[in-house]
Short mmCIF file of C-alpha atoms and ligand atoms in Angstrom, two decimals:
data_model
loop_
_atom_site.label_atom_id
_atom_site.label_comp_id
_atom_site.label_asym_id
_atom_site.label_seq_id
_atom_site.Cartn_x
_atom_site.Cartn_y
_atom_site.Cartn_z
CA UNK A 7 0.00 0.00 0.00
CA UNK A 8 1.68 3.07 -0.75
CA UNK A 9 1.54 5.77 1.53
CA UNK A 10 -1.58 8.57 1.09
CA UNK A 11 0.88 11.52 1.78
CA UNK A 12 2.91 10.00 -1.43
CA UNK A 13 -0.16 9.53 -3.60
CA UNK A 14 -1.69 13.05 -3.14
CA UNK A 15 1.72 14.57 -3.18
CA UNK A 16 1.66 13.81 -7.00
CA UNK A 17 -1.65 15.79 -7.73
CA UNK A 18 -0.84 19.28 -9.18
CA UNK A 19 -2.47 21.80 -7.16
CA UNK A 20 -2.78 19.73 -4.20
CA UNK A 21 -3.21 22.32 -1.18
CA UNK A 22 -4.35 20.67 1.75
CA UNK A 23 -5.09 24.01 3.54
CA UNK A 24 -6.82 24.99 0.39
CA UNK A 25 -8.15 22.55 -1.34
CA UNK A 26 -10.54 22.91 -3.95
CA UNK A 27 -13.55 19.62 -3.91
CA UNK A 28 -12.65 18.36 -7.60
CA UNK A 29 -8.83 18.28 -6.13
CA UNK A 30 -10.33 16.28 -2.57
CA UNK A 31 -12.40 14.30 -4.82
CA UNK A 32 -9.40 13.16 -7.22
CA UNK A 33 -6.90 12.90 -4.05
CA UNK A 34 -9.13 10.43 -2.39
CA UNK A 35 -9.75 8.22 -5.23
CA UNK A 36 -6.01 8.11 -6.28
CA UNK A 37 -6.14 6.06 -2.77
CA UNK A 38 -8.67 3.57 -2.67
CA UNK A 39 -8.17 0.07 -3.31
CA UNK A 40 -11.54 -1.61 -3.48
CA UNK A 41 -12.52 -5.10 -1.46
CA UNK A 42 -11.79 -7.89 -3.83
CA UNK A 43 -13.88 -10.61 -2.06
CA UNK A 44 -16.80 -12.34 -3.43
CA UNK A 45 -19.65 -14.78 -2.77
CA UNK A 46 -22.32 -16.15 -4.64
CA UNK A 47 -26.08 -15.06 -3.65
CA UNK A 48 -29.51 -15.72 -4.92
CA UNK A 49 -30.30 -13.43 -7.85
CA UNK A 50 -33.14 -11.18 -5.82
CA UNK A 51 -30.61 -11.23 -2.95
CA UNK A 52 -28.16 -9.45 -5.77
CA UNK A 53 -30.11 -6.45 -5.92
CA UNK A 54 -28.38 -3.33 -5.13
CA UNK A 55 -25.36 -5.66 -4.88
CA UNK A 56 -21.91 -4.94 -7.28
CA UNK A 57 -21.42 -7.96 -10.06
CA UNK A 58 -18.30 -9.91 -9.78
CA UNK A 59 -18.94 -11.79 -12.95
CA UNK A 60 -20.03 -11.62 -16.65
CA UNK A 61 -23.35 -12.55 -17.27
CA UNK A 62 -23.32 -14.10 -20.83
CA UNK A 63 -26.70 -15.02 -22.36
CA UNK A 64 -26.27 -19.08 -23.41
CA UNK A 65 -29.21 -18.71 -25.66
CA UNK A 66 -30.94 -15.32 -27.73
CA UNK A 67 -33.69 -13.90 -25.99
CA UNK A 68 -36.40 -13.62 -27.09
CA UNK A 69 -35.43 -17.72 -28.31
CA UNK A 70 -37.44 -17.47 -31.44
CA UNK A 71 -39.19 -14.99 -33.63
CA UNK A 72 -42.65 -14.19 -31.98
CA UNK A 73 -45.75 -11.66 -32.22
CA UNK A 74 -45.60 -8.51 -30.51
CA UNK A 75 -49.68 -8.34 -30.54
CA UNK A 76 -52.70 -10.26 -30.45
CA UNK A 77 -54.26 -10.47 -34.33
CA UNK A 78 -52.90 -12.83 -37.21
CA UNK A 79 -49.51 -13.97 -38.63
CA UNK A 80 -49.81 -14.01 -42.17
CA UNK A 81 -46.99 -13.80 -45.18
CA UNK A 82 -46.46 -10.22 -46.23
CA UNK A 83 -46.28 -11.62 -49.46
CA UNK A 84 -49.39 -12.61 -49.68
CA UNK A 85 -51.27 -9.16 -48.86
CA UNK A 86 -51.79 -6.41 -51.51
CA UNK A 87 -51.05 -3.07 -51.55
CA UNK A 88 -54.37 -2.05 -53.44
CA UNK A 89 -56.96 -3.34 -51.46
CA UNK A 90 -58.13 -6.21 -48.50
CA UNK A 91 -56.71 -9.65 -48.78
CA UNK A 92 -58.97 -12.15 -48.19
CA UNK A 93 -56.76 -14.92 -46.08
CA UNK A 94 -57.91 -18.58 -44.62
CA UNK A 95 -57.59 -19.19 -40.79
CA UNK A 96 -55.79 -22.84 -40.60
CA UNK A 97 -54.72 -22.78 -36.83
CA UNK A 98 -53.72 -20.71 -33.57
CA UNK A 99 -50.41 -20.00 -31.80
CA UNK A 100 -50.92 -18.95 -28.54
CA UNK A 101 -47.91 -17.83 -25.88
CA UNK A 102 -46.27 -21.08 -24.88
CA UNK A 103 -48.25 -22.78 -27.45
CA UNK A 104 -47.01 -22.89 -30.84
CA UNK A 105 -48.34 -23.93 -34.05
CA UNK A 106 -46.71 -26.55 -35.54
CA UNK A 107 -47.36 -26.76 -39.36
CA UNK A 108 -46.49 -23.99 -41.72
CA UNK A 109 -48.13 -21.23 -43.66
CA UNK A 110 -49.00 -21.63 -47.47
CA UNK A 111 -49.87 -19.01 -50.00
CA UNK A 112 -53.23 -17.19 -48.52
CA UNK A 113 -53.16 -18.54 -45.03
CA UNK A 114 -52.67 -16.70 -41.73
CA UNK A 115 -52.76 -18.20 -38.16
CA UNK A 116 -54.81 -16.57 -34.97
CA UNK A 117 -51.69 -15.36 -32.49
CA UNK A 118 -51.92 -13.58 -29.06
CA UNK A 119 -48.85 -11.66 -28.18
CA UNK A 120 -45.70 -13.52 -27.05
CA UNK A 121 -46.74 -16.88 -29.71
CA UNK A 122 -43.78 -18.11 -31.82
CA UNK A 123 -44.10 -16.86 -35.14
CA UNK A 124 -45.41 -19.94 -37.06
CA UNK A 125 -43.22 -21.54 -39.90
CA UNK A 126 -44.05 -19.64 -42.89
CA UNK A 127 -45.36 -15.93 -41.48
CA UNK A 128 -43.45 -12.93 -41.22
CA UNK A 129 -46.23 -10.36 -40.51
CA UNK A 130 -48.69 -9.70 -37.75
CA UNK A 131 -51.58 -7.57 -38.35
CA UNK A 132 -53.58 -6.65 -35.34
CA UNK A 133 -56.87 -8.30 -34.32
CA UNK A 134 -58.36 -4.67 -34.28
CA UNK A 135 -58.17 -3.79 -38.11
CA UNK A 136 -58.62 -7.22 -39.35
CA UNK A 137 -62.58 -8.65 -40.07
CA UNK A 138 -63.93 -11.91 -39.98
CA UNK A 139 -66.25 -12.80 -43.42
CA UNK A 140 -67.80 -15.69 -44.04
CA UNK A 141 -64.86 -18.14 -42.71
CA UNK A 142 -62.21 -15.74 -44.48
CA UNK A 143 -59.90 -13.09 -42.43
CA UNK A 144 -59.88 -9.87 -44.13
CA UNK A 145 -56.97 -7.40 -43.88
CA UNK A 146 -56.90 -4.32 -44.78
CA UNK A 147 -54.05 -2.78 -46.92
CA UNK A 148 -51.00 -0.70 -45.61
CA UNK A 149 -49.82 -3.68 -43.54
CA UNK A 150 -45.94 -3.44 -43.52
CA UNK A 151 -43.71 -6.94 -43.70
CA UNK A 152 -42.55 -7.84 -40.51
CA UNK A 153 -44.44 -5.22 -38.25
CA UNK A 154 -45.63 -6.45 -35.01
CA UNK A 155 -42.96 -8.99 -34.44
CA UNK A 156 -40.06 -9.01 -32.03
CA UNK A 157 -37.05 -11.18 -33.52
CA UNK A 158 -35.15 -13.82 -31.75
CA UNK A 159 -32.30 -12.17 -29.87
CA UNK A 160 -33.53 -8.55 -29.90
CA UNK A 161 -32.94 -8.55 -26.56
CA UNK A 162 -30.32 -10.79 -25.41
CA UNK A 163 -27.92 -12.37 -27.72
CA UNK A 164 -26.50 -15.95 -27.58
CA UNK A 165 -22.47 -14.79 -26.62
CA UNK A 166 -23.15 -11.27 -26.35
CA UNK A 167 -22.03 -10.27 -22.18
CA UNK A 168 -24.77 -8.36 -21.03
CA UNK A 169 -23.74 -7.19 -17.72
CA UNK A 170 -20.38 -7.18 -16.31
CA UNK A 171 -18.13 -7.15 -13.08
CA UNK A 172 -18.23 -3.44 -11.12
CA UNK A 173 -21.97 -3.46 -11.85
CA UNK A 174 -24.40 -2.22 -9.09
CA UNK A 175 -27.37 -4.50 -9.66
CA UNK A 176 -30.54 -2.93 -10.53
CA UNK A 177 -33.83 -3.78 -10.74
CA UNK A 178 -33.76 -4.55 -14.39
CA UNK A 179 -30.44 -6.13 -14.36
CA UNK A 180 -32.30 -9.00 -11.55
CA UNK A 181 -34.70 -9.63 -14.14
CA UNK A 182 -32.41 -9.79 -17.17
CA UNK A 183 -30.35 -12.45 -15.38
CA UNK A 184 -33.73 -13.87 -14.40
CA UNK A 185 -34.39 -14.06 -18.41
CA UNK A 186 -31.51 -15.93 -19.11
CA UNK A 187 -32.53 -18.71 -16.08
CA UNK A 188 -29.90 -17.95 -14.03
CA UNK A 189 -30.44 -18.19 -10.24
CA UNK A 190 -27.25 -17.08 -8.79
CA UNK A 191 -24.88 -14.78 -8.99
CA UNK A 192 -21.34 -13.91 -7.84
CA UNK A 193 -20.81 -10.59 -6.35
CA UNK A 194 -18.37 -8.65 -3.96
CA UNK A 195 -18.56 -9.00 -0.60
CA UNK A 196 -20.51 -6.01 1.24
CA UNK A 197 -18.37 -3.30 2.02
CA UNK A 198 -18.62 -2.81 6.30
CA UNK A 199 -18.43 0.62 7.52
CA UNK A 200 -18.03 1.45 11.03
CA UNK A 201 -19.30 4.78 12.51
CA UNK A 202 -19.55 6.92 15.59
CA UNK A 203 -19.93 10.14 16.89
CA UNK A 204 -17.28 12.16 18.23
CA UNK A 205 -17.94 14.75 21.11
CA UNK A 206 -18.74 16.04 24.68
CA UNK A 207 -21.43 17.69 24.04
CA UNK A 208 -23.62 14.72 22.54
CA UNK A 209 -26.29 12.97 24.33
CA UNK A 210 -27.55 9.70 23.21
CA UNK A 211 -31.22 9.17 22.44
CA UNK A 212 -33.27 8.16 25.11
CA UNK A 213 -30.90 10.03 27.70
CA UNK A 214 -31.86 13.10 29.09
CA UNK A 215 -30.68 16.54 28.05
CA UNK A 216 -28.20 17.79 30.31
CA UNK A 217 -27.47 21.73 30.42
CA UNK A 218 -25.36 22.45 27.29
CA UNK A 219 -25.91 18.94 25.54
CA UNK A 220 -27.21 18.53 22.63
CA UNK A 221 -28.69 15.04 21.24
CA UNK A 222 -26.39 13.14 18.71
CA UNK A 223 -28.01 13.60 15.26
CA UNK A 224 -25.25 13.02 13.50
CA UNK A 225 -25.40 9.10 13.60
CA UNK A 226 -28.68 9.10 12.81
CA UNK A 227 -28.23 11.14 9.59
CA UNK A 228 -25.17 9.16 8.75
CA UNK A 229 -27.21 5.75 9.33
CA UNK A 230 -29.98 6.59 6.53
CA UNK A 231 -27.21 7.66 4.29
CA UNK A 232 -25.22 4.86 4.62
CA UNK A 233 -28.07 2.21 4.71
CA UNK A 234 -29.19 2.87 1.48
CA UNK A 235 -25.66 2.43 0.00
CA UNK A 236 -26.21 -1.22 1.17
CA UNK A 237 -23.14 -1.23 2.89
CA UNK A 238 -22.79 -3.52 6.42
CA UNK A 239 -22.91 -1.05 9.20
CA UNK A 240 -21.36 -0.89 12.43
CA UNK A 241 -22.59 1.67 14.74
CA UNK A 242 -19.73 1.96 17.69
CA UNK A 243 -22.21 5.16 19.25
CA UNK A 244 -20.68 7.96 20.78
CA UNK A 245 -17.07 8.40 21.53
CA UNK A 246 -15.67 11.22 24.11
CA UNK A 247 -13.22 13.48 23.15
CA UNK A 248 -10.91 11.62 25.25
CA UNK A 249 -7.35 10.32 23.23
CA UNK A 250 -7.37 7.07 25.11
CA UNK A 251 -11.88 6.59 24.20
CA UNK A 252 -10.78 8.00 20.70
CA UNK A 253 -7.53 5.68 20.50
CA UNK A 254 -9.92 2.27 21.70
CA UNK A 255 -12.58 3.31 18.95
CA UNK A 256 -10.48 3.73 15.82
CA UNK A 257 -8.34 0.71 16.14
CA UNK A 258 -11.71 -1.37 17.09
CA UNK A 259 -13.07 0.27 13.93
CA UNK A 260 -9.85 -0.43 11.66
CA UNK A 261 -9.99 -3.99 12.91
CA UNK A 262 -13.66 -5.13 11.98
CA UNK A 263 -14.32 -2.52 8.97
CA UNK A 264 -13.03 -1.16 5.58
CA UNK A 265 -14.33 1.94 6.18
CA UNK A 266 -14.74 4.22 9.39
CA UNK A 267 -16.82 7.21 9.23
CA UNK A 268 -16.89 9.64 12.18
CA UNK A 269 -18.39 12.75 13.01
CA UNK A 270 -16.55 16.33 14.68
CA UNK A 271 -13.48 16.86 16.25
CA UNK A 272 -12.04 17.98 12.69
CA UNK A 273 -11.84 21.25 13.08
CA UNK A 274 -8.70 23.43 13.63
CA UNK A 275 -8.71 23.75 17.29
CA UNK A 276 -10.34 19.57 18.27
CA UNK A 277 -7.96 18.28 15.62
CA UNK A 278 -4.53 18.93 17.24
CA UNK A 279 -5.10 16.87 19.66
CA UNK A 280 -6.87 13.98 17.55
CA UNK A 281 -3.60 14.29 15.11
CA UNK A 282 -0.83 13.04 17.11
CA UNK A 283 -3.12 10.24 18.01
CA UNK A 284 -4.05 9.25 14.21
CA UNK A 285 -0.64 9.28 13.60
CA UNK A 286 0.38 7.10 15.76
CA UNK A 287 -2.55 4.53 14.16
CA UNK A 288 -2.19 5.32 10.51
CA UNK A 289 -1.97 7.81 8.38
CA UNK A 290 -4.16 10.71 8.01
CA UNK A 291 -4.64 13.85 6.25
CA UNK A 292 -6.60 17.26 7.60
CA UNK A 293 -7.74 19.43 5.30
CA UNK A 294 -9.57 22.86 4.81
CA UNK A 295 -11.53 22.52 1.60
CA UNK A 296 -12.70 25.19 -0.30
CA UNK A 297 -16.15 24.53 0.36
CA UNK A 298 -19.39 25.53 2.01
CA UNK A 299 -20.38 23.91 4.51
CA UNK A 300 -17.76 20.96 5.07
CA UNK A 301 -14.47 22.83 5.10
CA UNK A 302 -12.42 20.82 7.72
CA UNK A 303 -12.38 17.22 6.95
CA UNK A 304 -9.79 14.19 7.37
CA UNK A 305 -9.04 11.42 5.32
CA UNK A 306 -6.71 8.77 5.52
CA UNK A 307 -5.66 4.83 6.98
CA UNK A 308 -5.72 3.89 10.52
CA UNK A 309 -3.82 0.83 10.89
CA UNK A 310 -5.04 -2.34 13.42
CA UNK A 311 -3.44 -5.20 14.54
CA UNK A 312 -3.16 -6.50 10.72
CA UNK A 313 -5.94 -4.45 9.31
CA UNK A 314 -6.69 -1.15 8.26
CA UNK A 315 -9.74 0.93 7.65
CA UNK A 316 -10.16 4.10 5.57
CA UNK A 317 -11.09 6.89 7.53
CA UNK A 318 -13.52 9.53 6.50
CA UNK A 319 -13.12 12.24 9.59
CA UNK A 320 -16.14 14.63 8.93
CA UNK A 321 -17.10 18.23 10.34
CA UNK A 322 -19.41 18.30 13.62
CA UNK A 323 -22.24 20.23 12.11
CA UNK A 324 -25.04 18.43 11.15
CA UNK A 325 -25.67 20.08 7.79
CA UNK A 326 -21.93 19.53 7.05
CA UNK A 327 -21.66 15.84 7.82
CA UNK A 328 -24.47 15.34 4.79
CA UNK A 329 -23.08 17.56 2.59
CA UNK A 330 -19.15 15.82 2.87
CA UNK A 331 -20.71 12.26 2.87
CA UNK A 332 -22.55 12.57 -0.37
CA UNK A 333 -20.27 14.78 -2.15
CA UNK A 334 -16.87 12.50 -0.88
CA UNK A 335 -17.64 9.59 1.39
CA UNK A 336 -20.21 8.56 -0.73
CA UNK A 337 -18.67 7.82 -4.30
CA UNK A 338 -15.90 6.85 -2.19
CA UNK A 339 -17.80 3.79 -0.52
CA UNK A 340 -19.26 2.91 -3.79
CA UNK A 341 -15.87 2.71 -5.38
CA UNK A 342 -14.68 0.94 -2.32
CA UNK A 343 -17.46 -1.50 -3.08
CA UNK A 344 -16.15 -2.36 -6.59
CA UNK A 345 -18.37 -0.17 -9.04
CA UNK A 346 -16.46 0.45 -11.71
CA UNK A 347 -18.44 3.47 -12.90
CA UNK A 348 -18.47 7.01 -12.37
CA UNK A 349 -20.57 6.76 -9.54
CA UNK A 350 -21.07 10.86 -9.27
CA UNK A 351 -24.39 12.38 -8.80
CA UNK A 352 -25.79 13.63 -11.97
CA UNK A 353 -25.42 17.65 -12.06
CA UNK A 354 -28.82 18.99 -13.97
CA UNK A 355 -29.30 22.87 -15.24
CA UNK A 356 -31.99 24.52 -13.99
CA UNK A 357 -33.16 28.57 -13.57
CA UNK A 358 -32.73 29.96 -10.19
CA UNK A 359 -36.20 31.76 -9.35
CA UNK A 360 -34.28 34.37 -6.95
CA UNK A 361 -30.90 35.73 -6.83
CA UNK A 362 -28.45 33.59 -4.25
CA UNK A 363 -25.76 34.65 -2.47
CA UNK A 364 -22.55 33.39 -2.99
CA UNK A 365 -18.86 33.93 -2.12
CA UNK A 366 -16.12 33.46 -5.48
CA UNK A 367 -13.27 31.07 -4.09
CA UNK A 368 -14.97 28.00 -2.80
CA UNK A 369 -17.90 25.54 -3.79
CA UNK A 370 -21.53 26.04 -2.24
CA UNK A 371 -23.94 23.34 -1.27
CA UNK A 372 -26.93 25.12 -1.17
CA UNK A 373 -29.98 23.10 -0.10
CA UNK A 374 -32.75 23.66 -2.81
CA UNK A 375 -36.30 22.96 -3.61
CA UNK A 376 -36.44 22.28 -7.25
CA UNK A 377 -40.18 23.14 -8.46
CA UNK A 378 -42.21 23.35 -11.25
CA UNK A 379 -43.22 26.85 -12.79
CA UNK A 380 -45.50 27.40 -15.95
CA UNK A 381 -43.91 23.75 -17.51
CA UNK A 382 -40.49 25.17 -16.78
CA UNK A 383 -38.07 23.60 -13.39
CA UNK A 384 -36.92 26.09 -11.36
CA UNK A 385 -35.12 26.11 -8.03
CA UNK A 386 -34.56 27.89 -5.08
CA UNK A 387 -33.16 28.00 -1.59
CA UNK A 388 -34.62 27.11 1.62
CA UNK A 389 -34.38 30.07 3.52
CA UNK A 390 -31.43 29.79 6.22
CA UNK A 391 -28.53 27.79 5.53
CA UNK A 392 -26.47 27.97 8.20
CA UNK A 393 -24.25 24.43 8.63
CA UNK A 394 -26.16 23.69 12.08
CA UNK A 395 -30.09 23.90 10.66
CA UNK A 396 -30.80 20.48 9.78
CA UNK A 397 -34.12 21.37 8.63
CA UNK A 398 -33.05 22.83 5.22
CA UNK A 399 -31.78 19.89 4.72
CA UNK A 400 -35.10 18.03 5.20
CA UNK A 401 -36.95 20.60 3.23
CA UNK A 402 -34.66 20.13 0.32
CA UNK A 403 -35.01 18.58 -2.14
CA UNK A 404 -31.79 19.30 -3.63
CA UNK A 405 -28.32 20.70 -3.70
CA UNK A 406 -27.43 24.01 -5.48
CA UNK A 407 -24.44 23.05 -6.25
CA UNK A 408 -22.50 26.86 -6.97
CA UNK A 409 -19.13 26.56 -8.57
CA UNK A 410 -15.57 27.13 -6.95
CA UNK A 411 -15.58 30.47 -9.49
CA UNK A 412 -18.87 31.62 -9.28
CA UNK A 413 -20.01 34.77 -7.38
CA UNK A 414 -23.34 35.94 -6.90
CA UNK A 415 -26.42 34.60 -8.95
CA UNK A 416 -28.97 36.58 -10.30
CA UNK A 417 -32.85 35.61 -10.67
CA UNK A 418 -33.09 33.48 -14.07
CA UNK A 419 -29.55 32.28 -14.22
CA UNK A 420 -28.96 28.71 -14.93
CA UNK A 421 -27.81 26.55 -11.86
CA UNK A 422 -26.25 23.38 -11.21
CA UNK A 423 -28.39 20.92 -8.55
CA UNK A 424 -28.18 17.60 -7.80
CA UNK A 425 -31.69 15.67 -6.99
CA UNK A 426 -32.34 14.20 -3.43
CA UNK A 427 -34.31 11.13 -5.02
CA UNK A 428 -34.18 9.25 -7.95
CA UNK A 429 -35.99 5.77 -9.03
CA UNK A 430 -35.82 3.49 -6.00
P1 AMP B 502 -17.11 19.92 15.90
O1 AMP B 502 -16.86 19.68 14.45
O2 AMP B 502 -16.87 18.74 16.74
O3 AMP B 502 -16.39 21.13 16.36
O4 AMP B 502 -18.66 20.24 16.01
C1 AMP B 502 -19.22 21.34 15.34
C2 AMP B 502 -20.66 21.56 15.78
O5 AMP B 502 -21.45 20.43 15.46
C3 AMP B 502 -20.86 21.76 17.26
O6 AMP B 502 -21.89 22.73 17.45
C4 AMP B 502 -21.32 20.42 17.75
O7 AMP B 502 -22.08 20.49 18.92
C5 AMP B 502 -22.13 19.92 16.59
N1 AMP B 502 -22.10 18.48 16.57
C6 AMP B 502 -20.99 17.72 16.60
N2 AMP B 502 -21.31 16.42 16.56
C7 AMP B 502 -22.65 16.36 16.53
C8 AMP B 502 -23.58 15.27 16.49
N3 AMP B 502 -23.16 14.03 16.48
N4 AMP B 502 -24.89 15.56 16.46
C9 AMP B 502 -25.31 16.84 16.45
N5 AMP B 502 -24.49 17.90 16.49
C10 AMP B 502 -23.17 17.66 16.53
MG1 MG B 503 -16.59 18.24 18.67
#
């Protein structure tokens, strides 16, 4: 393992009292070596789950040629362009019952949708435009060869890999696998994450309030973000700021996880103390990114009897432990995990509807609610964002994401925000 000072050494512009988020973003995934483990699981248990495998169709699907609709197969050839065509019914294909003979000249077969195309017929004209006349089937003209038909392999081709390793398993992925009959899967293993609270000001849930205390919303945040990553969690609660507590909890943490997460005792004056301790356990960086909120944050290895654990050291403040986790811990877990993809949070352009304040020199997080106005999205802030009011983040439903350069934004100009929710 090479050491993190090395690695982020070698990124230009690397400023770790300055450092800009693309710059944190790039220095942490120059060190992260993702779990290489695997097992084999059910294919529902896969979902959500990152492929270790290629999954490689051993047959075309759809198998065979078959009718997209309910109506008639009939030969194309057969129908004229100038007026009806007068065919004769000889048989029906039904879904998962086929007809076995084959189509002469003038003859069509009755198919519902999903019927293998019978021997013969390359055409299916819908039951709605076709009528019935004295034992003949009558179709209209303006029938096109080969409409209504899906061909065999359209969707899956015999060979073809159609999903491979570093893939997070989604719900259409389950049931392509499921198309091809296969029942198991081999993925990585879950990536555990261990996570507490650091403070001694915190009060657990369930514990009275003592003067000056305040409750410890932090893990409670940081457990909804990091269950639906679908990572293992280990909640070690809340940890004094006591070196010898602080010592005990990171080495337990580097010992059963690959990750450890923690909350406060990052910033300039709590760190000096936490420093000398960290490096005595691993290595870790402090830095002041150019961000707001978030600006302190560590990153680095602690090191435990054999094992090690990245360490994502996040800011106290409740607003800026969600806006660090999803704009670094986040992609950094799903890398971790094996994805091989970008894993970044889509950016999307939208109007601001008022003007927002903004400082040039350092990259806003801006909680948003992202509305609709005359057919047009627009977006604006929720009122006070100061780095301690949780509740803009709960009445967001986005990030304004303002760039490193940007100053002040007028009503109407185009913003960057990244959506809360997507398909679940
Ligand atoms: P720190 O980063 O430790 O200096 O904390 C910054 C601010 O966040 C302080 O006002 C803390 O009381 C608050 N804070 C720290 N940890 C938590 C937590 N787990 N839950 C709620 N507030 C916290
Ligand atoms: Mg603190």
């Amino acid at each position: 393992m090479n050491k993190i000072s090395e690695v982020v050494s070698c990124l230009d512009g690397y400023d770790p009292n300055a450092l800009r988020v693309d710059k944190a973003r790039e220095a942490i995934r120059a060190c992260l070596a993702p779990v290489e483990d695997c097992e084999r699981v059910a294919t529902r248990a896969a979902l959500g789950r990152v492929l270790a495998q290629d999954v490689v169709p051993g047959f075309d699907v759809p198998a065979h040629d078959n009718s997209a609709m309910d109506g008639y197969a009939v030969r194309a050839a057969d129908l004229r362009v100038d007026g009806d065509s007068r065919l004769r019914e000889i048989g029906a294909a039904l879904a998962g019952r086929p007809f076995h003979g084959e189509l002469g000249a003038g003859e069509c077969v009755r198919v519902t949708t999903g019927a293998v195309m019978p021997a013969g017929a390359d055409t299916v004209v819908i039951q709605e435009v076709v009528r019935a006349e004295s034992g003949a089937v009558i179709v209209p003209p303006g029938q096109k060869r080969r409409q209504n038909t899906r061909a065999a392999g359209e969707d899956l081709k015999t060979g073809v890999a159609v999903l491979g390793p570093g893939r997070a398993l989604a719900p259409a992925d389950l049931g392509l696998i499921a198309s091809l009959g296969i029942a198991e899967v081999t993925v990585r293993r879950r990536l555990r994450v261990a996570f507490f609270s650091t403070g001694d000001e915190l009060a657990s849930v369930g514990a009275p309030l003592a003067e000056g205390q305040v409750y410890d919303s932090n893990r409670y945040t940081l457990y909804g973000m990091l269950a639906r990553l679908g990572v293992e969690i280990r909640d070690m609660g809340v940890v004094r700021d006591d070196p010898a507590l602080l010592e005990a909890a990171f080495a337990s943490g580097a010992a059963n996880a690959d990750a450890i997460v923690t909350s406060g005792g990052v910033s300039v004056g709590e760190a000096d103390f936490t420093k000398q301790m960290m490096a005595k356990l691993g290595e870790v960086l402090f830095w002041r990114i150019a961000m707001r909120p978030g600006r302190p944050m560590a990153f680095g290895r602690i090191d435990a009897g054999g094992s090690s654990a990245y360490l994502f050291g996040l800011p106290g403040n409740p607003v800026a432990v969600m806006v660090t986790f999803y704009q670094f811990v986040r992609d950094a877990l799903l890398h971790l995990s094996g994805r091989t993809d970008d894993c970044a949070i889509p950016l999307l352009r939208v109007a601001a509807s008022h003007p927002i304040r903004k400082v040039a020199g350092r990259t806003e997080y801006q909680r948003g609610v992202l509305f609709e106005d005359g057919g047009e999205w627009k977006v604006r802030t929720t009122g006070q964002q100061g780095s301690g009011v949780l509740r803009s983040m709960s009445e967001a439903n986005c990030f304004i994401v303002l760039e490193h350069e940007r100053g002040r934004v007028e009503a109407g100009e185009p913003v960057q925000v990244q959506l809360f929710d997507g398909l679940a």
